[in-house]
Amino acid sequence: MLDHLCVNMLSSCPRCASSSGNRASRRYPMRINADFTRRAAVHFDQTDWVPSPAPGVERKMLDRIGAEVARATTIVRFAPGSAFSAHTHDGGEEYLVLDGVFQDELGDFPVGSYVRNPPTSSHTPATEPGATILVKLHQFDPADRTEVRRSINGKSDETLFSDSHEEVRLESWAAGAQVTRDLPGGIEVFVLEGGFQEGGETFSRWDWLRLPPGARLDLTAGAEGARVWVKSGHLAAMV
């Protein structure tokens, strides 16, 4: 999504198109937490917002391989009144609305909306009130054509999507719960509410943890428990 938006905006924004920084990013692909054999963690409150080439759009990059067209996992904040050109999702787009309302020609997607736009799909995104989303780009099975639009509001444990490539779940862990599991295909855990401790680190709202294939998840839910978005199995193809 954002990468397509940025490419579209660059062609109509002289300041962005002429920026030496953007020229450099096209020559030297960006790599952030790009070693998928290693554990990675990003804490929301310890990470700065970075302006994107698209006006009114800021992001916190969790992992990334590529410049403005990239395999990427990102928290993106859109200013109120943002609107963008139509674009096609060559590698698929998956997002969860964390704040505000995200919109396109199919409707409004408020907080708690989980959306999968598979490869070859397209839309014209906008947000009148502003929105913050967790978005993953270019991470679909190329043959996947399944569209998903659902809400996680009022739910605690539910499979949001599952195929031979990956499983995406909403999970809730009671206060002090010990959560352990083997990870043949790796895992990503994104905190929606509450928190947990893992590897000597404390994770709270909007923090992100990634463990590689072959690792073992071993964590303890915090005093308030935890409600998390979990994606697993998909990292096997990256190592």
Short mmCIF file of C-alpha atoms in Angstrom, two decimals:
data_model
loop_
_atom_site.label_atom_id
_atom_site.label_comp_id
_atom_site.label_asym_id
_atom_site.label_seq_id
_atom_site.Cartn_x
_atom_site.Cartn_y
_atom_site.Cartn_z
CA MET A 1 0.00 0.00 0.00
CA LEU A 2 2.29 2.75 1.24
CA ASP A 3 5.06 1.79 -1.16
CA HIS A 4 2.65 2.02 -4.08
CA LEU A 5 1.34 5.32 -2.73
CA CYS A 6 4.85 6.70 -2.46
CA VAL A 7 5.74 5.71 -5.99
CA ASN A 8 2.56 7.37 -7.28
CA MET A 9 3.18 10.50 -5.23
CA LEU A 10 6.81 10.82 -6.33
CA SER A 11 5.80 11.37 -9.93
CA SER A 12 3.64 14.35 -8.95
CA CYS A 13 5.78 15.85 -6.18
CA PRO A 14 8.83 17.80 -7.45
CA ARG A 15 10.30 18.04 -3.97
CA CYS A 16 10.13 14.27 -3.48
CA ALA A 17 11.23 13.42 -7.01
CA SER A 18 14.30 15.64 -6.81
CA SER A 19 15.34 14.61 -3.31
CA SER A 20 18.86 13.22 -3.18
CA GLY A 21 17.70 10.97 -0.35
CA ASN A 22 15.06 9.40 -2.56
CA ARG A 23 17.56 8.97 -5.40
CA ALA A 24 19.87 7.22 -2.98
CA SER A 25 17.12 4.93 -1.69
CA ARG A 26 16.38 3.82 -5.23
CA ARG A 27 20.06 2.96 -5.78
CA TYR A 28 20.60 1.25 -2.44
CA PRO A 29 17.65 -0.88 -1.29
CA MET A 30 16.76 -0.37 2.35
CA ARG A 31 17.30 -3.29 4.75
CA ILE A 32 15.74 -3.19 8.22
CA ASN A 33 15.63 -6.35 10.36
CA ALA A 34 16.26 -8.16 7.08
CA ASP A 35 18.05 -11.22 8.51
CA PHE A 36 15.20 -13.67 9.02
CA THR A 37 17.44 -16.17 10.80
CA ARG A 38 17.61 -13.80 13.79
CA ARG A 39 15.23 -12.58 16.46
CA ALA A 40 13.96 -9.02 15.91
CA ALA A 41 11.98 -6.65 18.11
CA VAL A 42 10.70 -3.09 17.75
CA HIS A 43 9.18 -1.11 20.63
CA PHE A 44 6.64 1.46 19.49
CA ASP A 45 7.39 4.11 22.12
CA GLN A 46 11.13 3.87 21.50
CA THR A 47 10.89 4.34 17.73
CA ASP A 48 10.50 7.69 15.94
CA TRP A 49 7.99 8.41 13.21
CA VAL A 50 9.75 8.83 9.85
CA PRO A 51 8.14 10.99 7.14
CA SER A 52 7.45 9.13 3.90
CA PRO A 53 7.73 10.63 0.40
CA ALA A 54 3.94 10.96 0.44
CA PRO A 55 2.75 14.14 2.22
CA GLY A 56 0.82 13.49 5.41
CA VAL A 57 2.13 9.94 5.80
CA GLU A 58 4.55 8.84 8.53
CA ARG A 59 5.80 5.38 9.36
CA LYS A 60 7.66 3.20 11.83
CA MET A 61 9.42 0.45 9.93
CA LEU A 62 9.51 -2.97 11.59
CA ASP A 63 11.21 -4.93 8.82
CA ARG A 64 11.97 -4.10 5.22
CA ILE A 65 13.80 -5.30 2.13
CA GLY A 66 13.67 -2.70 -0.63
CA ALA A 67 13.28 1.03 -1.16
CA GLU A 68 9.82 2.39 -2.05
CA VAL A 69 8.65 -0.92 -3.52
CA ALA A 70 9.51 -3.40 -0.81
CA ARG A 71 8.76 -6.48 1.18
CA ALA A 72 7.83 -4.56 4.30
CA THR A 73 6.16 -4.65 7.69
CA THR A 74 5.30 -1.13 8.84
CA ILE A 75 3.15 0.90 11.22
CA VAL A 76 1.79 3.74 9.09
CA ARG A 77 0.05 6.93 10.28
CA PHE A 78 -2.09 8.86 7.79
CA ALA A 79 -3.06 12.48 8.46
CA PRO A 80 -6.76 13.42 8.28
CA GLY A 81 -7.92 14.07 4.74
CA SER A 82 -5.32 11.85 3.09
CA ALA A 83 -6.33 10.52 -0.33
CA PHE A 84 -4.28 8.63 -2.91
CA SER A 85 -4.30 7.32 -6.45
CA ALA A 86 -5.54 3.86 -7.38
CA HIS A 87 -2.85 1.18 -7.25
CA THR A 88 -2.47 -2.56 -7.76
CA HIS A 89 -1.08 -4.88 -5.09
CA ASP A 90 1.52 -6.82 -7.05
CA GLY A 91 2.66 -8.82 -4.03
CA GLY A 92 -0.44 -8.48 -1.87
CA GLU A 93 -1.31 -6.18 1.02
CA GLU A 94 -2.43 -7.12 4.52
CA TYR A 95 -3.39 -4.59 7.17
CA LEU A 96 -4.95 -4.16 10.59
CA VAL A 97 -6.49 -0.80 11.53
CA LEU A 98 -5.09 0.34 14.88
CA ASP A 99 -6.63 3.82 15.10
CA GLY A 100 -9.01 6.00 13.11
CA VAL A 101 -10.82 4.85 9.96
CA PHE A 102 -9.17 3.68 6.76
CA GLN A 103 -11.27 3.91 3.60
CA ASP A 104 -11.46 2.85 -0.02
CA GLU A 105 -14.16 2.39 -2.65
CA LEU A 106 -15.42 -0.73 -0.85
CA GLY A 107 -16.23 1.13 2.35
CA ASP A 108 -14.95 2.28 5.73
CA PHE A 109 -12.59 0.16 7.83
CA PRO A 110 -12.58 1.35 11.46
CA VAL A 111 -10.34 0.28 14.34
CA GLY A 112 -10.17 -3.51 14.52
CA SER A 113 -10.62 -4.11 10.79
CA TYR A 114 -8.41 -6.87 9.37
CA VAL A 115 -8.05 -6.76 5.58
CA ARG A 116 -6.20 -8.89 3.03
CA ASN A 117 -5.93 -7.57 -0.52
CA PRO A 118 -4.29 -10.41 -2.49
CA PRO A 119 -1.87 -10.14 -5.43
CA THR A 120 -3.45 -8.49 -8.53
CA SER A 121 -6.13 -6.71 -6.44
CA SER A 122 -6.39 -2.92 -6.51
CA HIS A 123 -8.05 -0.06 -4.66
CA THR A 124 -8.10 3.72 -4.17
CA PRO A 125 -7.33 4.38 -0.48
CA ALA A 126 -8.17 7.43 1.59
CA THR A 127 -8.92 8.45 5.17
CA GLU A 128 -11.02 11.45 6.01
CA PRO A 129 -10.55 11.27 9.83
CA GLY A 130 -6.98 9.93 9.68
CA ALA A 131 -5.82 6.41 10.50
CA THR A 132 -2.96 4.32 11.86
CA ILE A 133 -2.47 0.81 10.49
CA LEU A 134 -0.14 -2.15 10.74
CA VAL A 135 0.54 -3.14 7.13
CA LYS A 136 2.47 -5.95 5.47
CA LEU A 137 3.38 -5.78 1.78
CA HIS A 138 4.71 -8.33 -0.73
CA GLN A 139 4.39 -11.26 1.68
CA PHE A 140 1.59 -13.30 0.08
CA ASP A 141 1.75 -16.65 -1.64
CA PRO A 142 1.81 -15.46 -5.30
CA ALA A 143 -1.13 -17.76 -6.06
CA ASP A 144 -3.30 -16.42 -3.21
CA ARG A 145 -6.47 -14.69 -4.46
CA THR A 146 -8.45 -14.76 -1.20
CA GLU A 147 -9.89 -11.42 -0.09
CA VAL A 148 -10.51 -10.96 3.64
CA ARG A 149 -12.41 -8.14 5.32
CA ARG A 150 -13.37 -8.77 8.92
CA SER A 151 -13.41 -7.21 12.36
CA ILE A 152 -11.56 -8.41 15.45
CA ASN A 153 -13.64 -6.18 17.74
CA GLY A 154 -15.20 -8.05 20.65
CA LYS A 155 -13.18 -11.19 19.90
CA SER A 156 -10.43 -12.80 21.93
CA ASP A 157 -9.24 -15.97 20.16
CA GLU A 158 -9.89 -16.54 16.49
CA THR A 159 -8.16 -17.69 13.32
CA LEU A 160 -8.29 -14.76 10.89
CA PHE A 161 -6.69 -16.55 7.93
CA SER A 162 -5.01 -19.89 7.29
CA ASP A 163 -3.52 -21.66 4.28
CA SER A 164 -0.47 -23.80 3.48
CA HIS A 165 1.72 -20.67 3.56
CA GLU A 166 0.74 -19.11 6.88
CA GLU A 167 -1.69 -18.78 9.75
CA VAL A 168 -2.92 -15.45 11.14
CA ARG A 169 -4.62 -15.43 14.53
CA LEU A 170 -5.99 -13.17 17.22
CA GLU A 171 -5.00 -14.54 20.63
CA SER A 172 -5.69 -13.50 24.22
CA TRP A 173 -3.47 -14.63 27.09
CA ALA A 174 -4.48 -14.48 30.75
CA ALA A 175 -2.38 -12.54 33.24
CA GLY A 176 0.80 -14.46 34.04
CA ALA A 177 0.14 -17.13 31.43
CA GLN A 178 3.18 -19.04 30.17
CA VAL A 179 3.04 -19.32 26.37
CA THR A 180 5.42 -21.80 24.75
CA ARG A 181 5.43 -23.34 21.29
CA ASP A 182 7.85 -24.64 18.70
CA LEU A 183 8.16 -22.48 15.59
CA PRO A 184 9.11 -24.48 12.49
CA GLY A 185 7.98 -21.58 10.29
CA GLY A 186 8.77 -18.65 12.60
CA ILE A 187 6.35 -16.17 14.16
CA GLU A 188 5.47 -12.50 14.48
CA VAL A 189 3.61 -11.20 17.55
CA PHE A 190 2.10 -7.69 17.62
CA VAL A 191 0.64 -6.41 20.89
CA LEU A 192 -2.82 -4.88 20.69
CA GLU A 193 -3.56 -4.65 24.43
CA GLY A 194 -1.69 -5.54 27.60
CA GLY A 195 1.76 -7.01 27.22
CA PHE A 196 4.24 -9.81 27.88
CA GLN A 197 7.86 -10.54 28.68
CA GLU A 198 10.14 -12.48 26.35
CA GLY A 199 13.91 -12.75 26.08
CA GLY A 200 14.40 -10.33 28.96
CA GLU A 201 12.32 -7.63 27.24
CA THR A 202 8.93 -6.23 28.13
CA PHE A 203 6.50 -5.80 25.24
CA SER A 204 3.49 -3.49 25.49
CA ARG A 205 0.92 -1.83 23.21
CA TRP A 206 1.93 -1.82 19.53
CA ASP A 207 5.28 -3.50 20.17
CA TRP A 208 6.42 -6.18 17.70
CA LEU A 209 8.41 -9.38 18.07
CA ARG A 210 9.68 -11.70 15.32
CA LEU A 211 11.28 -15.09 15.95
CA PRO A 212 12.91 -17.12 13.17
CA PRO A 213 12.04 -20.59 11.89
CA GLY A 214 13.31 -23.25 14.26
CA ALA A 215 13.09 -21.01 17.34
CA ARG A 216 10.92 -21.69 20.37
CA LEU A 217 8.47 -19.14 21.72
CA ASP A 218 8.70 -18.84 25.50
CA LEU A 219 6.99 -15.83 27.08
CA THR A 220 4.98 -14.73 30.08
CA ALA A 221 1.87 -12.57 29.77
CA GLY A 222 1.89 -9.38 31.86
CA ALA A 223 -0.22 -8.46 34.88
CA GLU A 224 -3.07 -7.31 32.63
CA GLY A 225 -2.79 -10.25 30.26
CA ALA A 226 -2.28 -9.68 26.55
CA ARG A 227 -4.33 -9.49 23.37
CA VAL A 228 -2.10 -10.04 20.35
CA TRP A 229 -2.10 -10.42 16.58
CA VAL A 230 -0.03 -13.46 15.64
CA LYS A 231 1.28 -14.52 12.23
CA SER A 232 3.17 -17.81 11.90
CA GLY A 233 4.59 -20.23 9.35
CA HIS A 234 5.32 -17.62 6.70
CA LEU A 235 8.99 -17.05 7.53
CA ALA A 236 10.16 -20.50 6.41
CA ALA A 237 10.45 -19.18 2.86
CA MET A 238 12.78 -16.38 3.99
CA VAL A 239 15.64 -18.55 5.29
#
